[in-house]
PDB file of C-alpha atoms in Angstrom:
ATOM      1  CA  UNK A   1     288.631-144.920-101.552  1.00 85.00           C
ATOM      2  CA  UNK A   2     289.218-145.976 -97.948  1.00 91.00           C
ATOM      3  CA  UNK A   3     285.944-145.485 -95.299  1.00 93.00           C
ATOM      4  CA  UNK A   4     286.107-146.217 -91.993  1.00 96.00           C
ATOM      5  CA  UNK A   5     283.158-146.890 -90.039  1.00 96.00           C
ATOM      6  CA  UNK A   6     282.403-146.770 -86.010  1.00 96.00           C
ATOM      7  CA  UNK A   7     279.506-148.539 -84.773  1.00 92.00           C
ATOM      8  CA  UNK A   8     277.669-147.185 -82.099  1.00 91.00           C
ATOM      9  CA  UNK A   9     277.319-143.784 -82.505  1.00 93.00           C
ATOM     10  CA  UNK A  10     276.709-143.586 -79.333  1.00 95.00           C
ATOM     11  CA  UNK A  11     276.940-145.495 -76.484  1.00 94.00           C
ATOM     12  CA  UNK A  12     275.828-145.268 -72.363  1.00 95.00           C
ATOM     13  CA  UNK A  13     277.226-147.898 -69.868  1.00 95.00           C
ATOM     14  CA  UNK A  14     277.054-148.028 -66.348  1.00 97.00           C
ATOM     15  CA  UNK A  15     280.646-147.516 -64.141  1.00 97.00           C
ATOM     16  CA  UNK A  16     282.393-150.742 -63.931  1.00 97.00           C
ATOM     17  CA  UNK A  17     281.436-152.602 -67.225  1.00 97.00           C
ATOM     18  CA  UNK A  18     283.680-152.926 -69.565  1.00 96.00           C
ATOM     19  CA  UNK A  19     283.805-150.966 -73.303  1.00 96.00           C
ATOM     20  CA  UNK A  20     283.731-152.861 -76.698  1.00 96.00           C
ATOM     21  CA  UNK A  21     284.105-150.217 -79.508  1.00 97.00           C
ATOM     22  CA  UNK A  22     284.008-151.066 -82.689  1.00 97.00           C
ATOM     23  CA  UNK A  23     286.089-149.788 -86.178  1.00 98.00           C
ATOM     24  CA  UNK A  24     285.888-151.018 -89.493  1.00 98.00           C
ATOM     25  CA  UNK A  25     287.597-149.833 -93.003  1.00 97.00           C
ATOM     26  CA  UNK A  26     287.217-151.130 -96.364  1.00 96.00           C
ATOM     27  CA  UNK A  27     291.008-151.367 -97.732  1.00 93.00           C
ATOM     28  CA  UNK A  28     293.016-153.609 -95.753  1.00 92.00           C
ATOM     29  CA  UNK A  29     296.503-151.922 -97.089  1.00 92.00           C
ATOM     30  CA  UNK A  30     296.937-150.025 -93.981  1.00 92.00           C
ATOM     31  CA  UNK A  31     300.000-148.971 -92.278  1.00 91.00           C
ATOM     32  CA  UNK A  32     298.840-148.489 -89.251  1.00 92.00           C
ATOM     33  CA  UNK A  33     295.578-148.025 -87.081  1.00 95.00           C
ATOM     34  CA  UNK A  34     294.781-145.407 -84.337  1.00 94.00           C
ATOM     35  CA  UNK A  35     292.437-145.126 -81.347  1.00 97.00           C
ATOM     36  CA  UNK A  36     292.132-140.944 -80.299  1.00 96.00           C
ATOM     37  CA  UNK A  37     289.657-139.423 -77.554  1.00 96.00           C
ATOM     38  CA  UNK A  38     288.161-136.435 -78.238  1.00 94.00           C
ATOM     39  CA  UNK A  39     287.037-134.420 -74.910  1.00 92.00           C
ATOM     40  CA  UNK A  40     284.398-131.482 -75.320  1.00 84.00           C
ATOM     41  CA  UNK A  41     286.072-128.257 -76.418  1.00 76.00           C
ATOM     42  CA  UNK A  42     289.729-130.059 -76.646  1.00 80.00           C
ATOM     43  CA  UNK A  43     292.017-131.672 -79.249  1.00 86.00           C
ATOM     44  CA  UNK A  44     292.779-135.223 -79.776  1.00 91.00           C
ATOM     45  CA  UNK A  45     294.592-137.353 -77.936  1.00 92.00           C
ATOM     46  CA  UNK A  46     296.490-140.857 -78.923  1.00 92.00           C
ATOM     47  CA  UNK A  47     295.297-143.423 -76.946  1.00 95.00           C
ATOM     48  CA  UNK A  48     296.908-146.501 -79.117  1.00 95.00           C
ATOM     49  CA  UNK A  49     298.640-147.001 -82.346  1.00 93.00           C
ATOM     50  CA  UNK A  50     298.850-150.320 -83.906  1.00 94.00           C
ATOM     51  CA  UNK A  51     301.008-151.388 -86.713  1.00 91.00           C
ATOM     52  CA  UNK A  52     300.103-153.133 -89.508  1.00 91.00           C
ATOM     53  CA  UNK A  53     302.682-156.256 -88.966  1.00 92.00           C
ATOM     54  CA  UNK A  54     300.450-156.273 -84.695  1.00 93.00           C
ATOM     55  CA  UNK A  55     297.560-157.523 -83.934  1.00 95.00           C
ATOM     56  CA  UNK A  56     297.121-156.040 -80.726  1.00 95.00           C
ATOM     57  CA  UNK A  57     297.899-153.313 -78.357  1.00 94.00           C
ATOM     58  CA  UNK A  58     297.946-152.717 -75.034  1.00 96.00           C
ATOM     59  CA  UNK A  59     298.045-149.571 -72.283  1.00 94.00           C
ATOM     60  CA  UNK A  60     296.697-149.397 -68.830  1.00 96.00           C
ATOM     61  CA  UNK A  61     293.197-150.795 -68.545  1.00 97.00           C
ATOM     62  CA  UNK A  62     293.208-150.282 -72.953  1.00 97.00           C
ATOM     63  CA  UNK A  63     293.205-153.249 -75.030  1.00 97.00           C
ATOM     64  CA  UNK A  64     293.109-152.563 -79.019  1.00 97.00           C
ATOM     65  CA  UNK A  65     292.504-155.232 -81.386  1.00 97.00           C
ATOM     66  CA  UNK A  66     293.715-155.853 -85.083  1.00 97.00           C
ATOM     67  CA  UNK A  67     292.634-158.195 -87.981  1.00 96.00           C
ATOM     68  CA  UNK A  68     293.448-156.236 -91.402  1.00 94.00           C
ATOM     69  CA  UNK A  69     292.175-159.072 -93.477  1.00 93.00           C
ATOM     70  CA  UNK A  70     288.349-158.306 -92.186  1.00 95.00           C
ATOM     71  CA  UNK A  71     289.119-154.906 -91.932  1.00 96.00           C
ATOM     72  CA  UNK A  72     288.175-154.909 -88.295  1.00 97.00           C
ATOM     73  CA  UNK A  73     289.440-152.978 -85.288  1.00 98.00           C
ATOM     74  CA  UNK A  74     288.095-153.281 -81.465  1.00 97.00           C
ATOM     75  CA  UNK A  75     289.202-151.048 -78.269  1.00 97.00           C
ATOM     76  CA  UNK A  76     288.387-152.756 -75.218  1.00 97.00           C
ATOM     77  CA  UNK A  77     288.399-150.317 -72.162  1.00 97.00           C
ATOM     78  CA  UNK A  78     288.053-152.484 -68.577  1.00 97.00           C
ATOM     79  CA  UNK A  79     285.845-151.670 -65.528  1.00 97.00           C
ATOM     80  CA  UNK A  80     284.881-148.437 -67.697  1.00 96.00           C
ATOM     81  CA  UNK A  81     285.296-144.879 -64.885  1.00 97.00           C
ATOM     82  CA  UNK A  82     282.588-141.788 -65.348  1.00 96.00           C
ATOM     83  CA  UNK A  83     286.294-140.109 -66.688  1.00 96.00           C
ATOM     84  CA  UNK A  84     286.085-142.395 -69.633  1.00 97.00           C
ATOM     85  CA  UNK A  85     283.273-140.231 -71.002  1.00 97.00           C
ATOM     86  CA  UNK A  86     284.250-139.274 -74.360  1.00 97.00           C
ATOM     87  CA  UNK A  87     284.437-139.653 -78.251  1.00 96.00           C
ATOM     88  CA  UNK A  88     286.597-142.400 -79.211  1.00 97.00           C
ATOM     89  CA  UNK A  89     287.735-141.588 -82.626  1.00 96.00           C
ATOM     90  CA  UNK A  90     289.277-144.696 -85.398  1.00 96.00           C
ATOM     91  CA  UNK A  91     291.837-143.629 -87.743  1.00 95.00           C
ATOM     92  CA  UNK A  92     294.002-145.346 -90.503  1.00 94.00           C
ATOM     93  CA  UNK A  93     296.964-144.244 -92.349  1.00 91.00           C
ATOM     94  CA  UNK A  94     296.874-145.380 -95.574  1.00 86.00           C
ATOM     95  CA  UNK A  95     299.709-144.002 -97.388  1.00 84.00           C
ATOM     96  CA  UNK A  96     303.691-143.268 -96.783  1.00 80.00           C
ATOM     97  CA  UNK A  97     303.296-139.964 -95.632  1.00 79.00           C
ATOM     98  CA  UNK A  98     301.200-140.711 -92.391  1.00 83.00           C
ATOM     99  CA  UNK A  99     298.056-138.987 -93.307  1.00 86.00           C
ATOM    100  CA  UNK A 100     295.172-140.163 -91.676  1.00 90.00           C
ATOM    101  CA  UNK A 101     291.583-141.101 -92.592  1.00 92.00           C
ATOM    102  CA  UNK A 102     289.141-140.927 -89.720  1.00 94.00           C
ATOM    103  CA  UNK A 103     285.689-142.364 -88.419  1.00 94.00           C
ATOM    104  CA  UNK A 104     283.197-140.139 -87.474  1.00 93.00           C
ATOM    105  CA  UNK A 105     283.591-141.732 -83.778  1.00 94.00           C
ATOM    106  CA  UNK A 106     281.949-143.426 -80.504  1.00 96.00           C
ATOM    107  CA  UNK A 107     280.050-141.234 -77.892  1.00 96.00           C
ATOM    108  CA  UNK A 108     280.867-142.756 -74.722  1.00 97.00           C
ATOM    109  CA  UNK A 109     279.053-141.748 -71.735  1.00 97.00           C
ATOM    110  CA  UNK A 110     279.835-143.562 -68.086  1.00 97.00           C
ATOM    111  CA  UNK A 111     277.234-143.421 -65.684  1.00 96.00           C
ATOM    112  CA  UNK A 112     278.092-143.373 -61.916  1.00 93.00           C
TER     113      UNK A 112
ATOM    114  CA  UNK B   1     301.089-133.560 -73.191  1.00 54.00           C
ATOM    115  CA  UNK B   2     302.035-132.183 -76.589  1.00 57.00           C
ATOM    116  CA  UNK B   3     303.102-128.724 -76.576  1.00 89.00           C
ATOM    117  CA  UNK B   4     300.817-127.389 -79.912  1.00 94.00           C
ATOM    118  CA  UNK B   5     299.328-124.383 -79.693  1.00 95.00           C
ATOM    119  CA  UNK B   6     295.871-122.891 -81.490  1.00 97.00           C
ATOM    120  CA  UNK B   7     294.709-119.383 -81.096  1.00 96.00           C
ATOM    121  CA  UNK B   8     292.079-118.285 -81.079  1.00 96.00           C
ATOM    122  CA  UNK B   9     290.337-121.002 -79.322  1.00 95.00           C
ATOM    123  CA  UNK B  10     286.687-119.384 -80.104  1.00 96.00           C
ATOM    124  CA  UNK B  11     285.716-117.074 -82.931  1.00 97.00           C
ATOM    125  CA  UNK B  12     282.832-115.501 -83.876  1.00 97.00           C
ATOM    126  CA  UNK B  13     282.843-113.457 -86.993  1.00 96.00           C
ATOM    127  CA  UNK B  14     280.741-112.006 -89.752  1.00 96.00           C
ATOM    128  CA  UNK B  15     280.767-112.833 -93.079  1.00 96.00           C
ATOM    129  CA  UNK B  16     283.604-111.124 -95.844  1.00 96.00           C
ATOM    130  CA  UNK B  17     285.924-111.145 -92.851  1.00 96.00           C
ATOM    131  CA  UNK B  18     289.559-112.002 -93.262  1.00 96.00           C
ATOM    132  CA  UNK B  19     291.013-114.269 -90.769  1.00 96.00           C
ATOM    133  CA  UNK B  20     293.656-116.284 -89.660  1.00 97.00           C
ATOM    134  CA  UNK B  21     294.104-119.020 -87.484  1.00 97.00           C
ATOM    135  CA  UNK B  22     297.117-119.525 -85.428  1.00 98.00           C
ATOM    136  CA  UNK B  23     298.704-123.095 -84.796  1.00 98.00           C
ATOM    137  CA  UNK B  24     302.503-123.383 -83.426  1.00 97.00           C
ATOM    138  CA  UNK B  25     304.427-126.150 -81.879  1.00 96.00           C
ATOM    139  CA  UNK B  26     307.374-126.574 -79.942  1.00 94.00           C
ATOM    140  CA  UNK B  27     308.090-130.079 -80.743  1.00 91.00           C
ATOM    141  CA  UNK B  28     310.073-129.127 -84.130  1.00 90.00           C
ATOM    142  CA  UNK B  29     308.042-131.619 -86.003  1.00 91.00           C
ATOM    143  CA  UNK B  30     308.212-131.059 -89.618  1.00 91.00           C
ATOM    144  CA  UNK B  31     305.083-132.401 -90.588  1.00 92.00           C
ATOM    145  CA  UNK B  32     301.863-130.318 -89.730  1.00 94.00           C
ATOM    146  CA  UNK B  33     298.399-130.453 -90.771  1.00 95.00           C
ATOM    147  CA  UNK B  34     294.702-128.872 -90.442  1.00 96.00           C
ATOM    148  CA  UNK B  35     291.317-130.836 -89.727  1.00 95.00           C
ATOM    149  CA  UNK B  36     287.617-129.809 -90.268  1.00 95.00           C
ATOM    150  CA  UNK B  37     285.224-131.422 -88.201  1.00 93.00           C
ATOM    151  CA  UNK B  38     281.600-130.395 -88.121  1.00 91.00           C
ATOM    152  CA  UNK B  39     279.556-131.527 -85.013  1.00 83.00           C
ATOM    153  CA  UNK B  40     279.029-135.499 -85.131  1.00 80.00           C
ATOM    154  CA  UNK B  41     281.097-135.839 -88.362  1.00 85.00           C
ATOM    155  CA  UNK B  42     284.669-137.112 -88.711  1.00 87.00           C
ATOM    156  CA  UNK B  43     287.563-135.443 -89.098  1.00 91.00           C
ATOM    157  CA  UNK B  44     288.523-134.213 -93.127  1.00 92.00           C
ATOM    158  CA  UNK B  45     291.777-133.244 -93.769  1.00 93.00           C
ATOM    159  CA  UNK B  46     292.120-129.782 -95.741  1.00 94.00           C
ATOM    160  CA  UNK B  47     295.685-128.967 -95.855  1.00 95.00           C
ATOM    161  CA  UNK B  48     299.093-130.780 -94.942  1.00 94.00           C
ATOM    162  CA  UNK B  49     302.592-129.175 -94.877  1.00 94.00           C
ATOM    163  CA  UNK B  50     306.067-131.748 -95.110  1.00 91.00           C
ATOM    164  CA  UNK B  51     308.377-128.685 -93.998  1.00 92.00           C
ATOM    165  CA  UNK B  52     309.373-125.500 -94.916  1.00 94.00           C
ATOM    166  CA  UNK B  53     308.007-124.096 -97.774  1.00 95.00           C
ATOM    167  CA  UNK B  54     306.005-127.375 -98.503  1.00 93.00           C
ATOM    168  CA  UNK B  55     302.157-126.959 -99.174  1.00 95.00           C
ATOM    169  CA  UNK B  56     299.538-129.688 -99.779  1.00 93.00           C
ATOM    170  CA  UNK B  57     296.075-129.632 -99.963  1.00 92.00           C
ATOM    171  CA  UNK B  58     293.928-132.546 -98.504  1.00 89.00           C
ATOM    172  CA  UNK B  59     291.437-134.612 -99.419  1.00 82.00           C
ATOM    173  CA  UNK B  60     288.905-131.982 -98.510  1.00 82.00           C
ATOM    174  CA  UNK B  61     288.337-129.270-100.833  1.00 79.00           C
ATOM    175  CA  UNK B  62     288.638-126.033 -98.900  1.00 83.00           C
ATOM    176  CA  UNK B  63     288.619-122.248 -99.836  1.00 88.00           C
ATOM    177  CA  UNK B  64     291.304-121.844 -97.437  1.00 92.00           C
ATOM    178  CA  UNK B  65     295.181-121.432 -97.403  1.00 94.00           C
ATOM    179  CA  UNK B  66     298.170-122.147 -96.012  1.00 96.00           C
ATOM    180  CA  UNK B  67     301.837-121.201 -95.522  1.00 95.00           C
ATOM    181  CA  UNK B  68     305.071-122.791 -93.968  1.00 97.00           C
ATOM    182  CA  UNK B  69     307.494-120.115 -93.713  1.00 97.00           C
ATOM    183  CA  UNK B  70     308.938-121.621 -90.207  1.00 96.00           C
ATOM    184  CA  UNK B  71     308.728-124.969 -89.010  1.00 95.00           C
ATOM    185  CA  UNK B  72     306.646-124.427 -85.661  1.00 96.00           C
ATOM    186  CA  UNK B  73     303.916-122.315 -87.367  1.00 97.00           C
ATOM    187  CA  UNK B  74     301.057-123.425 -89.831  1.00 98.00           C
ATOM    188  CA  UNK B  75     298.712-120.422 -89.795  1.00 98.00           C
ATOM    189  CA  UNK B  76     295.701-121.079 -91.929  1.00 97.00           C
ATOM    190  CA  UNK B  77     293.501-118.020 -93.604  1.00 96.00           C
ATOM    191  CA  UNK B  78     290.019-117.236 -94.968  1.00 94.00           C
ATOM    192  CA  UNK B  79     290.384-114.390 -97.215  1.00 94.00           C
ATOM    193  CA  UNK B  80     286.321-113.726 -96.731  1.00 94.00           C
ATOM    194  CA  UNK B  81     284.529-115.734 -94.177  1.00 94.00           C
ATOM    195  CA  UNK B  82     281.106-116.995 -95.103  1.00 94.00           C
ATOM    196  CA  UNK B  83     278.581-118.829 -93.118  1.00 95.00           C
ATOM    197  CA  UNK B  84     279.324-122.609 -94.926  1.00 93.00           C
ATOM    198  CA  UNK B  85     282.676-121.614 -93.350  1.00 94.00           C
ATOM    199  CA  UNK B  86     281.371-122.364 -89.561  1.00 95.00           C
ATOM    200  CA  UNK B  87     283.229-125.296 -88.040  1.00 95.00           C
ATOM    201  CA  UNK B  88     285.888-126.715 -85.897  1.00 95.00           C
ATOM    202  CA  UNK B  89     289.716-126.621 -87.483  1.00 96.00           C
ATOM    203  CA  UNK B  90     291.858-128.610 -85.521  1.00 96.00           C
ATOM    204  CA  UNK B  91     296.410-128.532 -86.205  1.00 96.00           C
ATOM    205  CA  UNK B  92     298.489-131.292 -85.339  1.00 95.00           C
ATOM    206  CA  UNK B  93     301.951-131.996 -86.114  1.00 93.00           C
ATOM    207  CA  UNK B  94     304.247-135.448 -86.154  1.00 90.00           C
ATOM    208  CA  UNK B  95     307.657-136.427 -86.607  1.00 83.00           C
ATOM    209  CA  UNK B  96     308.834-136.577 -90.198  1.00 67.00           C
ATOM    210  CA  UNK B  97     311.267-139.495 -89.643  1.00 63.00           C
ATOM    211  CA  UNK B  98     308.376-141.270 -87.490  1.00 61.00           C
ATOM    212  CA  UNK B  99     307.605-142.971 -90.468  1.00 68.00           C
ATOM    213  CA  UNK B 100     304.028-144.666 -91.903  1.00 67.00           C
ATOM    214  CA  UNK B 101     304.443-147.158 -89.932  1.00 68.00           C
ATOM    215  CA  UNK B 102     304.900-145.170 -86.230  1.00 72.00           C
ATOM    216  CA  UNK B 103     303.922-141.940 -87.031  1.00 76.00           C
ATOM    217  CA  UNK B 104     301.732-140.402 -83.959  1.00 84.00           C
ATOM    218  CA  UNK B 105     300.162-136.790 -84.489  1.00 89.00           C
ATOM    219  CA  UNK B 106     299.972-134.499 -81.817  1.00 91.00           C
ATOM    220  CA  UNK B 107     296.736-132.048 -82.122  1.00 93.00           C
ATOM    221  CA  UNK B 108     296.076-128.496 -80.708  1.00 94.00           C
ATOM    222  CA  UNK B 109     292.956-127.981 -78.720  1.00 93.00           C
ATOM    223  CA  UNK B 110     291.275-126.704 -81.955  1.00 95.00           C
ATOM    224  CA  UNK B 111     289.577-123.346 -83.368  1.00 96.00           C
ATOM    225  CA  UNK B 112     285.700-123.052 -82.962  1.00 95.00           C
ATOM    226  CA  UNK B 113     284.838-120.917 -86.050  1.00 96.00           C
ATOM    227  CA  UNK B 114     281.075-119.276 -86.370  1.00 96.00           C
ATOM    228  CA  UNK B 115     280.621-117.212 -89.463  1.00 96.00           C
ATOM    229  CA  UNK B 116     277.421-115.079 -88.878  1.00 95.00           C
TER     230      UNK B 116
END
């Protein structure tokens, strides 16, 4: 059964440093991987999808990072803004249909 | 932004309560589904839908149901609310011919769902 993990929990930075979040699963036959953010009180939003076949992704100041063989996923965000405050949620699709299996997310909080 | 729609957005309720929650799109995806998500937890899926008249239930076992009788609405019901009920359901909704590979889902702004 696939589990996907986010380490931190939680995580406070000040504005200007850059964001290393981390995502890990345990069964590399993915088809894809996801990066969401989740605002207070609001849906999710797609912030980056990578394929399988990619290793990385890129939008804006977002960087997302792919090595299925370790199972390992990393969203960079650069010179992080007191906007970025959110949950940053993982999430894999694992079989043809597109339904996805999710980690219980990153707390980001940006400090001015 | 995605045009998916969830009403209500708040709901507080007691318990042996019928209700139903609302979630419609505009983007005449075929594919729509519905999340739990207790505070600090991640998202379980309880129920997906591949069109019309297509039902699944997810990998979360839920006392709820579903029905698909258009394409842009996914209503989901509790035939009588109980407290182990509370929770956030969130809809989305993607592209059937996105594919595994490229499929993105689109989510609604989610139902807040106390059961008194």
């Amino acid at each position: 059964k696939q589990e996907v993990t986010q380490i931190p929990a939680a995580l406070s930075v000040p504005e200007g440093e850059n964001l290393v979040l981390n995502c890990s699963f345990t069964d590399s036959a993915i088809y894809n991987l996801q990066w969401f953010r989740q605002d207070p009180g609001k849906g999710l939003t797609s912030l980056l999808l990578i394929q399988s076949s990619q290793r990385e992704q890129t939008s804006g100041r977002l960087n997302a990072s792919l090595d299925k063989s370790s199972g390992r996923s990393t969203l960079y965000i650069a010179a992080s803004q007191p906007g970025d405050s959110a949950t940053y949620l993982c999430a894999v699709v694992t079989d043809s249909w597109g339904k996805l299996q999710f980690g219980a997310g990153t707390q980001v909080v940006v400090t001015p | 932004e995605a045009d998916i729609y969830q009403t209500p957005r708040y709901l507080v309720i007691g318990t042996g309560k019928k209700i139903t929650l609302e979630c419609s799109q505009t983007m005449g995806h075929d594919k729509m589904y519905w999340y739990q998500q207790d505070p600090g937890m991640e998202l379980h899926l309880i129920h997906y839908s591949y069109g019309v008249n297509s039902t699944e239930k997810g990998d979360l076992s839920s006392e709820s149901t579903v029905s698909r009788i258009r394409t842009e609405h996914f209503p989901l019901t509790l035939e009588s609310a109980r407290p182990s009920h509370t929770s956030q359901y969130l809809c989305a909704s993607s592209a059937l011919a996105g594919g595994p590979n490229t499929d993105t889902q689109y989510f609604g702004p989610g139902t807040r769902l106390t059961v008194l």
